[in-house]
mmCIF file of C-alpha atoms in Angstrom:
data_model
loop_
_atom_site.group_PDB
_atom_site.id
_atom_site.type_symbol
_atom_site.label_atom_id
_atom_site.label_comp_id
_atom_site.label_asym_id
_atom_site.label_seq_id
_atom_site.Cartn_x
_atom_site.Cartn_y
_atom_site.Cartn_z
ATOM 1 C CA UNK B 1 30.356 133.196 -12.688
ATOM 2 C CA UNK B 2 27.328 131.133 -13.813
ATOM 3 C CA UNK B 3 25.586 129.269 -10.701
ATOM 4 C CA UNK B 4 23.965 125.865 -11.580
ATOM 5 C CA UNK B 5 20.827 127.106 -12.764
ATOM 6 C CA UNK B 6 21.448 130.418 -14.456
ATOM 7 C CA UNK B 7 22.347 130.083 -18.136
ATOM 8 C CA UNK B 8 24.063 132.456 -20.114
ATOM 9 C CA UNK B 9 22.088 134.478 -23.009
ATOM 10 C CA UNK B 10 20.810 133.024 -25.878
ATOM 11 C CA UNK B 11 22.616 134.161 -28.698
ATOM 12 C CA UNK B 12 20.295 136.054 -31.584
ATOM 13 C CA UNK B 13 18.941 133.291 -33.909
ATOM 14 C CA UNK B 14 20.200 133.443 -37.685
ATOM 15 C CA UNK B 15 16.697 134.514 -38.641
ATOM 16 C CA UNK B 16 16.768 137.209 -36.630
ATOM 17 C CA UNK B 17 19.969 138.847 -37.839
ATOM 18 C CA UNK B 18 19.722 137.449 -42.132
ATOM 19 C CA UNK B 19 16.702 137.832 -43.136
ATOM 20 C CA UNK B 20 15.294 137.770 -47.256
ATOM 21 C CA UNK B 21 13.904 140.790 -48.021
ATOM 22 C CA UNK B 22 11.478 142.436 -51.033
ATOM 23 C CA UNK B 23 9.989 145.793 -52.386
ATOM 24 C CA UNK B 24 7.192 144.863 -49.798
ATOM 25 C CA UNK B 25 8.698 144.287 -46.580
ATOM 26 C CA UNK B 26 11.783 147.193 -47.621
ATOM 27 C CA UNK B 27 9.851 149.477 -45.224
ATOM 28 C CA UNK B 28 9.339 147.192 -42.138
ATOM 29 C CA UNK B 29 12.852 144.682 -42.569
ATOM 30 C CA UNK B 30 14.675 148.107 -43.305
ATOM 31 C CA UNK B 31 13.768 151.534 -42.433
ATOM 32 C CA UNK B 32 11.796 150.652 -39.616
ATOM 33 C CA UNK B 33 14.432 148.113 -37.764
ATOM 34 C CA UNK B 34 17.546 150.559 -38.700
ATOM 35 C CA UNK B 35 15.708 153.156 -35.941
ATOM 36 C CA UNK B 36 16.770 150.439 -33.548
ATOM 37 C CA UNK B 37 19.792 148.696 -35.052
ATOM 38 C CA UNK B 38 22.133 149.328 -37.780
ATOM 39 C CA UNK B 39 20.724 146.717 -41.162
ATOM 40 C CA UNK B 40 22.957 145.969 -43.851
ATOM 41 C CA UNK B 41 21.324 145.619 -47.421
ATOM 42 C CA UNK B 42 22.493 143.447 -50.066
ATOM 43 C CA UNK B 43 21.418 143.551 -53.081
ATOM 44 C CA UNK B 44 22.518 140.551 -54.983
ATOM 45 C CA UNK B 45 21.284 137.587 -57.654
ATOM 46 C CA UNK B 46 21.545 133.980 -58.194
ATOM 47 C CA UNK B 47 23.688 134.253 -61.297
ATOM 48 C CA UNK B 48 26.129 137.202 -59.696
ATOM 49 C CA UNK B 49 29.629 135.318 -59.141
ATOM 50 C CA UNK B 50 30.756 137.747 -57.023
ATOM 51 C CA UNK B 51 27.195 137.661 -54.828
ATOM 52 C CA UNK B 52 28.306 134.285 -54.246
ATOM 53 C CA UNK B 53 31.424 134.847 -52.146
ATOM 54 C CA UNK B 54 30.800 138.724 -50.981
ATOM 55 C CA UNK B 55 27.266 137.142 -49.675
ATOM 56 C CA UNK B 56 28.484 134.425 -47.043
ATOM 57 C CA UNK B 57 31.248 136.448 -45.173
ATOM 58 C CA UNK B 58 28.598 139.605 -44.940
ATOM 59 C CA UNK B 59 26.159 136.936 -42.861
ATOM 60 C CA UNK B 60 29.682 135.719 -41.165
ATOM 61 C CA UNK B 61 30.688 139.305 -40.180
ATOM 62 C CA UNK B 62 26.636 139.975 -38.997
ATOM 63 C CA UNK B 63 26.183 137.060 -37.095
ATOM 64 C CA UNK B 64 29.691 137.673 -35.134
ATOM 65 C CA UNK B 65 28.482 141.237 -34.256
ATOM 66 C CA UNK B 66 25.985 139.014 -31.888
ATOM 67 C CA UNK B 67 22.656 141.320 -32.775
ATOM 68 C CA UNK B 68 24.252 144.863 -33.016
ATOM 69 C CA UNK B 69 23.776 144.967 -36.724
ATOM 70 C CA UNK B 70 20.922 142.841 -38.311
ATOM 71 C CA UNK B 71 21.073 142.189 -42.438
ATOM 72 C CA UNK B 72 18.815 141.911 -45.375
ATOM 73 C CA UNK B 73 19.662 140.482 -48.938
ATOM 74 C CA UNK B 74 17.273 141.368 -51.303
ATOM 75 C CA UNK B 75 17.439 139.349 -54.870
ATOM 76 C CA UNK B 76 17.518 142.389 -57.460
ATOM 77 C CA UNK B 77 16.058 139.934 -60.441
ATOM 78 C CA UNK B 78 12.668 139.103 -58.136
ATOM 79 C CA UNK B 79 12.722 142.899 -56.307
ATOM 80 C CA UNK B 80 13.389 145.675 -58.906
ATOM 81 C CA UNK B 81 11.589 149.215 -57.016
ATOM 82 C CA UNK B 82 13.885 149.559 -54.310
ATOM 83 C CA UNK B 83 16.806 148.901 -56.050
ATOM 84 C CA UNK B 84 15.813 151.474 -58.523
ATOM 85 C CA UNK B 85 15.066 154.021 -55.878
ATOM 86 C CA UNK B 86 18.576 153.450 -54.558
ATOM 87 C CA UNK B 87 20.081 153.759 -57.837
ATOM 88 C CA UNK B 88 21.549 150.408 -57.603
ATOM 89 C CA UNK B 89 23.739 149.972 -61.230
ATOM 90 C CA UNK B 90 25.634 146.806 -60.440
ATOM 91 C CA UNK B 91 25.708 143.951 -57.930
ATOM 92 C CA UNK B 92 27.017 143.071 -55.265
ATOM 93 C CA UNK B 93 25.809 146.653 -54.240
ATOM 94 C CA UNK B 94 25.718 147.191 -50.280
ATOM 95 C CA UNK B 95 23.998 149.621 -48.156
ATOM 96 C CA UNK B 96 24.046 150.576 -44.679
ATOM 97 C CA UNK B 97 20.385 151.805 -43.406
ATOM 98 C CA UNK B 98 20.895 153.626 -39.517
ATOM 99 C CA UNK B 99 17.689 155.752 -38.120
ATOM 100 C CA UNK B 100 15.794 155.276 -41.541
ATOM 101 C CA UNK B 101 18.652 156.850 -43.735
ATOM 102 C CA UNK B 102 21.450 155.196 -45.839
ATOM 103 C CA UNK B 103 24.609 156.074 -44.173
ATOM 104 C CA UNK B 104 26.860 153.767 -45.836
ATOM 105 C CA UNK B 105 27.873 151.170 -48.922
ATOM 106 C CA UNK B 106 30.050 150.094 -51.165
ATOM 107 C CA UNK B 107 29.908 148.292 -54.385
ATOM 108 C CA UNK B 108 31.589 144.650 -55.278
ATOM 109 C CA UNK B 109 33.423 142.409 -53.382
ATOM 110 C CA UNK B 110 35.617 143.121 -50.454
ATOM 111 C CA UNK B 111 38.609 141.267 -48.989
ATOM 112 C CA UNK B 112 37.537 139.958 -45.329
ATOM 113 C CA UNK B 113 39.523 142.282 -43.488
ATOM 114 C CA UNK B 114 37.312 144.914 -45.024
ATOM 115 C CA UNK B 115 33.813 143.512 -44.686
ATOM 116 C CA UNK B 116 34.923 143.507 -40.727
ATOM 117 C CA UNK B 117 35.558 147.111 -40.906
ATOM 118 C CA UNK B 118 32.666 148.043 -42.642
ATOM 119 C CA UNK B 119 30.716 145.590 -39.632
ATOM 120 C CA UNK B 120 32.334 146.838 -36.987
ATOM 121 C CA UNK B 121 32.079 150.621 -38.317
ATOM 122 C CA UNK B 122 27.847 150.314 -38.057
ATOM 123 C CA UNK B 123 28.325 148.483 -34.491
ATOM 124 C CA UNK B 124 29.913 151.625 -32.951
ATOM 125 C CA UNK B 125 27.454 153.799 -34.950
ATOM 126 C CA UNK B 126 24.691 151.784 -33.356
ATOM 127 C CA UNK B 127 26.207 152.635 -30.055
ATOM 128 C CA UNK B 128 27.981 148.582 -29.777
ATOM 129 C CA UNK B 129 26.744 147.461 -26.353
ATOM 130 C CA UNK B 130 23.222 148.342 -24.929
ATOM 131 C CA UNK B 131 24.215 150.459 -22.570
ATOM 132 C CA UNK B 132 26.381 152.597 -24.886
ATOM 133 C CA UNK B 133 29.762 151.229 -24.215
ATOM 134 C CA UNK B 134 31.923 150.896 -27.284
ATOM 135 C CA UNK B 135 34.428 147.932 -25.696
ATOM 136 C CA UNK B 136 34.111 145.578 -28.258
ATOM 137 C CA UNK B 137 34.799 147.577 -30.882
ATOM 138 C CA UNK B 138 37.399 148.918 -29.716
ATOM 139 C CA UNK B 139 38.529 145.760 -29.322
ATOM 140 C CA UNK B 140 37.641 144.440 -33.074
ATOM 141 C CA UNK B 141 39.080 147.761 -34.120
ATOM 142 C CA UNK B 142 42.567 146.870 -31.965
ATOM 143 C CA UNK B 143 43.008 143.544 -33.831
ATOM 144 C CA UNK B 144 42.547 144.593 -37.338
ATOM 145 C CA UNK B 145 45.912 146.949 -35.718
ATOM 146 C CA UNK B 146 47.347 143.796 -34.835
ATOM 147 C CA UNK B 147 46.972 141.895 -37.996
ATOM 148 C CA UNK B 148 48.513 144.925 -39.738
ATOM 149 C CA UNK B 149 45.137 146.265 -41.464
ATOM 150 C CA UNK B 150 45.494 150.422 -40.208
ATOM 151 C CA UNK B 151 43.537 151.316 -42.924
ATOM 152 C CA UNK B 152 40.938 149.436 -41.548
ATOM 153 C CA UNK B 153 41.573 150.157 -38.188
ATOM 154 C CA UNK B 154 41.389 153.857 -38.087
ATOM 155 C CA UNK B 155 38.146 153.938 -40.094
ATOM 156 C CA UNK B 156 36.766 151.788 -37.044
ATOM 157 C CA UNK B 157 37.990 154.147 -34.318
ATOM 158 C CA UNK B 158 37.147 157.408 -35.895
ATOM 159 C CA UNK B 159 33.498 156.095 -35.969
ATOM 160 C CA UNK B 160 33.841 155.077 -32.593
ATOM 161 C CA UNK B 161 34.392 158.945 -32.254
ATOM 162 C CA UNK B 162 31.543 159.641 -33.924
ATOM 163 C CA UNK B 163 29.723 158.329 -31.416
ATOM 164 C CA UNK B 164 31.614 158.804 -28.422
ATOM 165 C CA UNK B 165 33.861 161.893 -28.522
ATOM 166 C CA UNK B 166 35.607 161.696 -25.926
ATOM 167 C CA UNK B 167 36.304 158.177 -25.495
ATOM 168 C CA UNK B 168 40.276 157.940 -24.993
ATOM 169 C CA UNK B 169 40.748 154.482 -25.718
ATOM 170 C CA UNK B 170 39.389 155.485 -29.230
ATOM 171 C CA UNK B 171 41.727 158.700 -30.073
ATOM 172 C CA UNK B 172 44.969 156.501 -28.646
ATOM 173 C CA UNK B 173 43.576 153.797 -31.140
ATOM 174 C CA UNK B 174 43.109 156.045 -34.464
ATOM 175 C CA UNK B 175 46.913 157.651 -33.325
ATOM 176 C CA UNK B 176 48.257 154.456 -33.270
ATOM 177 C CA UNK B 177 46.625 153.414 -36.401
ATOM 178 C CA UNK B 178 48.679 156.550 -37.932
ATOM 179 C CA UNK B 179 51.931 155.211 -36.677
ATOM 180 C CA UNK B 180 51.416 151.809 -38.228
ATOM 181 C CA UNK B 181 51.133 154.032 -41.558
ATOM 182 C CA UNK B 182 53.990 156.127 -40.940
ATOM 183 C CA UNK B 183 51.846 159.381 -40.243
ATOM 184 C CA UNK B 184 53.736 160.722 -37.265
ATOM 185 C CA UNK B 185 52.351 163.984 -37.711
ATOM 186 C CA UNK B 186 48.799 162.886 -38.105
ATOM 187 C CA UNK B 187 48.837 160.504 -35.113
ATOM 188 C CA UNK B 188 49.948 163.468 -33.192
ATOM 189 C CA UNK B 189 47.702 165.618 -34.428
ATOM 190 C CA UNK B 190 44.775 163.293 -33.237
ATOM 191 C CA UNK B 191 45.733 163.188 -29.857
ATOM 192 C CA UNK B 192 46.412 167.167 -29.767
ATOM 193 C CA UNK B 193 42.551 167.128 -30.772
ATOM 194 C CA UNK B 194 41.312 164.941 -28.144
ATOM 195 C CA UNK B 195 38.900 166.755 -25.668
ATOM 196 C CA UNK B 196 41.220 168.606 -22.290
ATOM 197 C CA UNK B 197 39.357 166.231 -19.889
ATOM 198 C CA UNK B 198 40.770 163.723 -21.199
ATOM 199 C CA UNK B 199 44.038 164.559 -22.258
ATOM 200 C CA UNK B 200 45.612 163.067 -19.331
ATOM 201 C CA UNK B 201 44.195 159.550 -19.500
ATOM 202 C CA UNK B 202 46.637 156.422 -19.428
ATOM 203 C CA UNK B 203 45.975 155.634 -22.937
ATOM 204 C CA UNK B 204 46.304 159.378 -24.377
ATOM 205 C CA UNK B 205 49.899 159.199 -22.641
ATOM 206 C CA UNK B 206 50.657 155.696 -23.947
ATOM 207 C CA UNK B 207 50.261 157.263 -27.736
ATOM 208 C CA UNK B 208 51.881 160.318 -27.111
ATOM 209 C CA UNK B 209 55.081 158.156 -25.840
ATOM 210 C CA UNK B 210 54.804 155.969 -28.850
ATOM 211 C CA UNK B 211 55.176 159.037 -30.864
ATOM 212 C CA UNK B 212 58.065 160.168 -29.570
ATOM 213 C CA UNK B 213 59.185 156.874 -29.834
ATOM 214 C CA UNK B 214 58.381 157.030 -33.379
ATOM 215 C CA UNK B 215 60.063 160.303 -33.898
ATOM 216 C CA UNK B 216 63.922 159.305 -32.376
ATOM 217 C CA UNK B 217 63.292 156.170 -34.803
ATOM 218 C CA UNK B 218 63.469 158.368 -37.623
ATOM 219 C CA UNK B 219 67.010 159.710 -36.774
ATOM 220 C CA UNK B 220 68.347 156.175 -35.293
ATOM 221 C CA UNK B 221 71.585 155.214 -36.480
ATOM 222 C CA UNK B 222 72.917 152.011 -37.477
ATOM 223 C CA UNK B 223 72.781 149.612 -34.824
ATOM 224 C CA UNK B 224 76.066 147.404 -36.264
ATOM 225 C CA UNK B 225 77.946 150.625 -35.882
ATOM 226 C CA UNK B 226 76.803 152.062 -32.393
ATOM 227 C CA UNK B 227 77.658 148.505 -30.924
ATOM 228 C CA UNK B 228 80.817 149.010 -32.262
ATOM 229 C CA UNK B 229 81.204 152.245 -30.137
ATOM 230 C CA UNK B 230 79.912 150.748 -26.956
ATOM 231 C CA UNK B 231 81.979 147.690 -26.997
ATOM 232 C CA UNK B 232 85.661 149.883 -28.572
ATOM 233 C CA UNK B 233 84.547 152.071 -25.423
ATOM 234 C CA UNK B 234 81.815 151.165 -22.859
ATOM 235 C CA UNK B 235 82.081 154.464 -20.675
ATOM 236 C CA UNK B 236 81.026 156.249 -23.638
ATOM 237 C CA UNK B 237 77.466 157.231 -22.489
ATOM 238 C CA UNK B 238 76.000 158.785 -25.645
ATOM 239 C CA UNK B 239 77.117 155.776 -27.856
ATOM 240 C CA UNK B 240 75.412 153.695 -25.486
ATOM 241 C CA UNK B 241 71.770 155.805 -25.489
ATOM 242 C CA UNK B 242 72.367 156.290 -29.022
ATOM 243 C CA UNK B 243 72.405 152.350 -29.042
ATOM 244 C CA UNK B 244 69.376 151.769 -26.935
ATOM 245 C CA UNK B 245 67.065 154.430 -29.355
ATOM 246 C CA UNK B 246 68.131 152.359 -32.463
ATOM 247 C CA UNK B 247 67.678 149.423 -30.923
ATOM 248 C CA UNK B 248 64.127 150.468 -29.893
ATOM 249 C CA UNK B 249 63.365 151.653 -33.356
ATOM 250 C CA UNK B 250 64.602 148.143 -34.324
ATOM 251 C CA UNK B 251 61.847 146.374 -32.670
ATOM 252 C CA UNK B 252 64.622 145.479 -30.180
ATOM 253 C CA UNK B 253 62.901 146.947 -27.088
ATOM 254 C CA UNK B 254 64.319 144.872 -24.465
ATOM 255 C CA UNK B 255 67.403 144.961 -25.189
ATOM 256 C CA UNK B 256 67.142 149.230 -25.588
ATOM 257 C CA UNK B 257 65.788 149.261 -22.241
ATOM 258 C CA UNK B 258 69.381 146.963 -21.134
ATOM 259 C CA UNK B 259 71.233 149.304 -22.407
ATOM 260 C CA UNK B 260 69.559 152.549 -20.610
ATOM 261 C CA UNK B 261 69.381 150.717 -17.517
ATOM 262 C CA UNK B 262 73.431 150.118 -17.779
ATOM 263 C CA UNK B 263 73.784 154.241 -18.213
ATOM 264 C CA UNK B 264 71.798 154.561 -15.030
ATOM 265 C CA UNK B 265 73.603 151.762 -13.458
ATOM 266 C CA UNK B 266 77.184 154.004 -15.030
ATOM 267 C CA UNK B 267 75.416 157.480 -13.765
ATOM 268 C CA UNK B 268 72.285 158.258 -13.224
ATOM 269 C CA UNK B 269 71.940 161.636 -13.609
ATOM 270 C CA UNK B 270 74.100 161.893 -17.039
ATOM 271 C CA UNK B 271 72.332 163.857 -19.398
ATOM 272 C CA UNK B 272 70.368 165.813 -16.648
ATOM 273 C CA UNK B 273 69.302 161.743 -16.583
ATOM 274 C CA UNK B 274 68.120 161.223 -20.316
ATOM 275 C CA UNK B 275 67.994 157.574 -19.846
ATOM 276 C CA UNK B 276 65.740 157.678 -16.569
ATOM 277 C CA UNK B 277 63.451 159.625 -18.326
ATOM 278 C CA UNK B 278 63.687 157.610 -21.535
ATOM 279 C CA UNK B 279 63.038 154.223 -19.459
ATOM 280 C CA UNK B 280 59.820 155.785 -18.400
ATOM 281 C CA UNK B 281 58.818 156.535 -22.186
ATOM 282 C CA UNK B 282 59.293 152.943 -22.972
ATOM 283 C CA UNK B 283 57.463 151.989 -20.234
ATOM 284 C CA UNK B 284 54.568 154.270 -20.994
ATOM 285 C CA UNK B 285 54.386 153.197 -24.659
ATOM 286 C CA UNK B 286 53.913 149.742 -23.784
ATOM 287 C CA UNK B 287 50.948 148.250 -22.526
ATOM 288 C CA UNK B 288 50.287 148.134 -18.471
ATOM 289 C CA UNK B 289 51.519 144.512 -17.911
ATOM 290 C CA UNK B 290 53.804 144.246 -21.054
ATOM 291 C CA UNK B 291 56.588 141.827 -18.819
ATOM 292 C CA UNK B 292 59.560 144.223 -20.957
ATOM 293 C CA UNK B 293 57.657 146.918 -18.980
ATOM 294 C CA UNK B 294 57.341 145.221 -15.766
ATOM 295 C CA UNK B 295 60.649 143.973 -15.131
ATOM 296 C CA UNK B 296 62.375 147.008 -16.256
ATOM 297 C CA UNK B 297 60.576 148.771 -13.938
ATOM 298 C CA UNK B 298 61.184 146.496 -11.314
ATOM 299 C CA UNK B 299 64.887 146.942 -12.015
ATOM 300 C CA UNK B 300 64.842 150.464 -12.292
ATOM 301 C CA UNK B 301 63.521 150.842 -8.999
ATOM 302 C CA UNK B 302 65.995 148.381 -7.379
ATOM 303 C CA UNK B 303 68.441 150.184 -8.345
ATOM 304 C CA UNK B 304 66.835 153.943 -7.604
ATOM 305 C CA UNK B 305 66.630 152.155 -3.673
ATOM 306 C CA UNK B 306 69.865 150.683 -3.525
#
C-alpha cells in the first residue's frame, strides 16, 4: 500500500513509446532500441485508408503494454530506403524489430483482437516484466480465452514458451486454448510435452482434468433422456453418473456435481467409487476458488465425516 508520500510510477510518456520515425533515425529509433525492447514499425501514408484505422489501435495496443514494447510509424511517401530494404510492397505493412532483427509482421489491417495478440506476443518475447516474469501476459493471453479468441490465445502462450519453457501456467494455457478449438488430442499432447519438473504443478493437473472432461463430453448422451432414467428409477446408479457427465458436457456443472454427490450420498463406493473420483476431476478442472468447486467440496467432505 502507498504511504502518504510515496507515489506510484510514472507511467511511460506517449513520446516515449510512438515515436515518428525516417531513413535517418531507422538505425537509432529501431535497431538500436529493439536490443532493449521489442519496437513495432509501421509503415504507413497520409492517403492509406486503411493506415488510418490499423494506425490508432497499434498506438492503443503499445501504450497499454505500459513500456514493454515501444513503436515507430514511418510515412513511406517522405521515407522510401528503409522501406525498400524491407521489401515493403503495400501499406499498412508492420514489422516487429527484437535484438536488431525483424522477427515479426503482417500486412493490412487487423481486427482488434488480433493487433492484441500480435502486442502481447512481442511483450513475452521481450521477457514482459523486468525481472523476467511473464504474469501479465499470461494474463492478456487468458482473456483473449475468455472472450472466445483461441486462435489468438495460443499464439500468445506458445511465445510465452518461447521464452520461458517451463513456465506451467503457459503449457495449461496453450492446452486450454486447444480445447476451446476442439483439439482434444493436441491440448493433450501439449501438456504430455511439458518439461517432468513440472508435470505435477496445479495448473498442468487442472488441464489434464479438463481433458478428460472434454473427452466423456464427446460420448455424453442426451440429457432429456438420462433424466428420464433417473426420475422412472432413481436407484439406478449408472443412469444417474451417466446424467451428471452430460450434464457437465452441457455447461451444467453444478448441477453434474448434484447428481454425483447423490450416488455417493446412495453408495459411495459404487463403481469401485467412480463418482468420488469424478467429483475430484471437476474440482480439479475448475479454478482454486471456483464457489461450484468450493462448496462441493465442502459437501463432499461432510459427508466422507459423517
Amino acid at each position: 500500500m502507498l504511504g502518504l508520500n510515496d507515489s506510484a510510477p510514472a507511467a511511460p510518456a506517449k513520446d516515449d513509446l510512438i515515436r515518428e520515425g525516417s531513413d535517418a533515425s531507422f538505425m537509432k529509433d529501431v535497431v538500436e532500441t529493439s536490443k532493449t525492447v521489442p519496437v513495432i514499425v509501421d509503415f504507413w501514408a497520409p492517403w492509406c485508408g486503411p493506415c488510418k484505422t490499423l494506425g490508432p489501435a497499434l498506438e492503443a495496443a503499445v501504450t497499454k503494454a505500459g513500456g514493454k514494447v515501444k513503436m515507430v510509424k514511418i510515412d513511406v511517401d517522405r521515407n522510401q530506403a528503409v522501406a525498400g530494404q524491407l521489401q515493403v510492397q503495400s501499406i499498412p505493412t508492420v514489422y516487429a524489430f527484437w535484438q536488431g532483427q525483424p522477427v515479426d509482421g503482417f500486412q493490412g489491417a487487423l481486427p482488434g483482437s488480433e493487433i492484441e495478440a500480435f502486442v502481447n506476443k512481442l511483450v513475452a518475447l521481450g521477457g514482459g516484466e523486468e525481472d523476467g516474469g511473464l504474469a501479465e501476459a499470461i494474463e492478456a493471453a487468458q482473456a483473449m480465452l475468455d472472450e472466445g479468441d483461441a486462435v489468438g490465445a495460443a499464439e500468445v502462450f506458445g511465445a510465452i514458451l518461447q521464452e520461458d519453457d517451463k513456465n506451467a501456467a503457459a503449457y495449461a494455457g496453450l492446452a486450454r486454448a486447444h480445447l476451446a478449438m476442439d483439439q482434444v488430442d493436441q491440448a493433450e499432447a501439449v501438456l504430455n510435452g511439458a518439461p517432468a519438473e513440472i508435470g505435477r504443478t496445479p495448473e498442468i493437473d487442472a488441464a489434464f482434468a479438463q481433458i478428460a472432461l472434454a473427452r466423456q463430453a464427446s460420448n455424453a448422451g442426451p440429457v432429456a433422456e438420462l433424466r428420464g432414467r433417473v426420475e422412472a428409477d432413481p436407484s439406478d446408479l449408472q443412469a444417474r453418473y451417466d446424467l451428471a457427465t452430460a450434464l457437465q458436457a452441457n455447461g451444467e456443472t453444478a448441477e453434474a456435481v448434484d447428481e454425483l454427490l447423490e450416488i455417493f450420498r446412495r453408495d459411495r463406493e459404487w463403481n469401485d467409487g467412480a463418482a468420488k473420483a469424478q467429483l475430484f476431476t471437476i474440482f480439479e478442472a475448475l479454478p482454486a476458488k471456483d464457489p461450484i468447486a468450493l462448496a462441493g467440496r465442502r459437501r463432499l467432505s461432510s459427508m466422507i465425516f459423517a
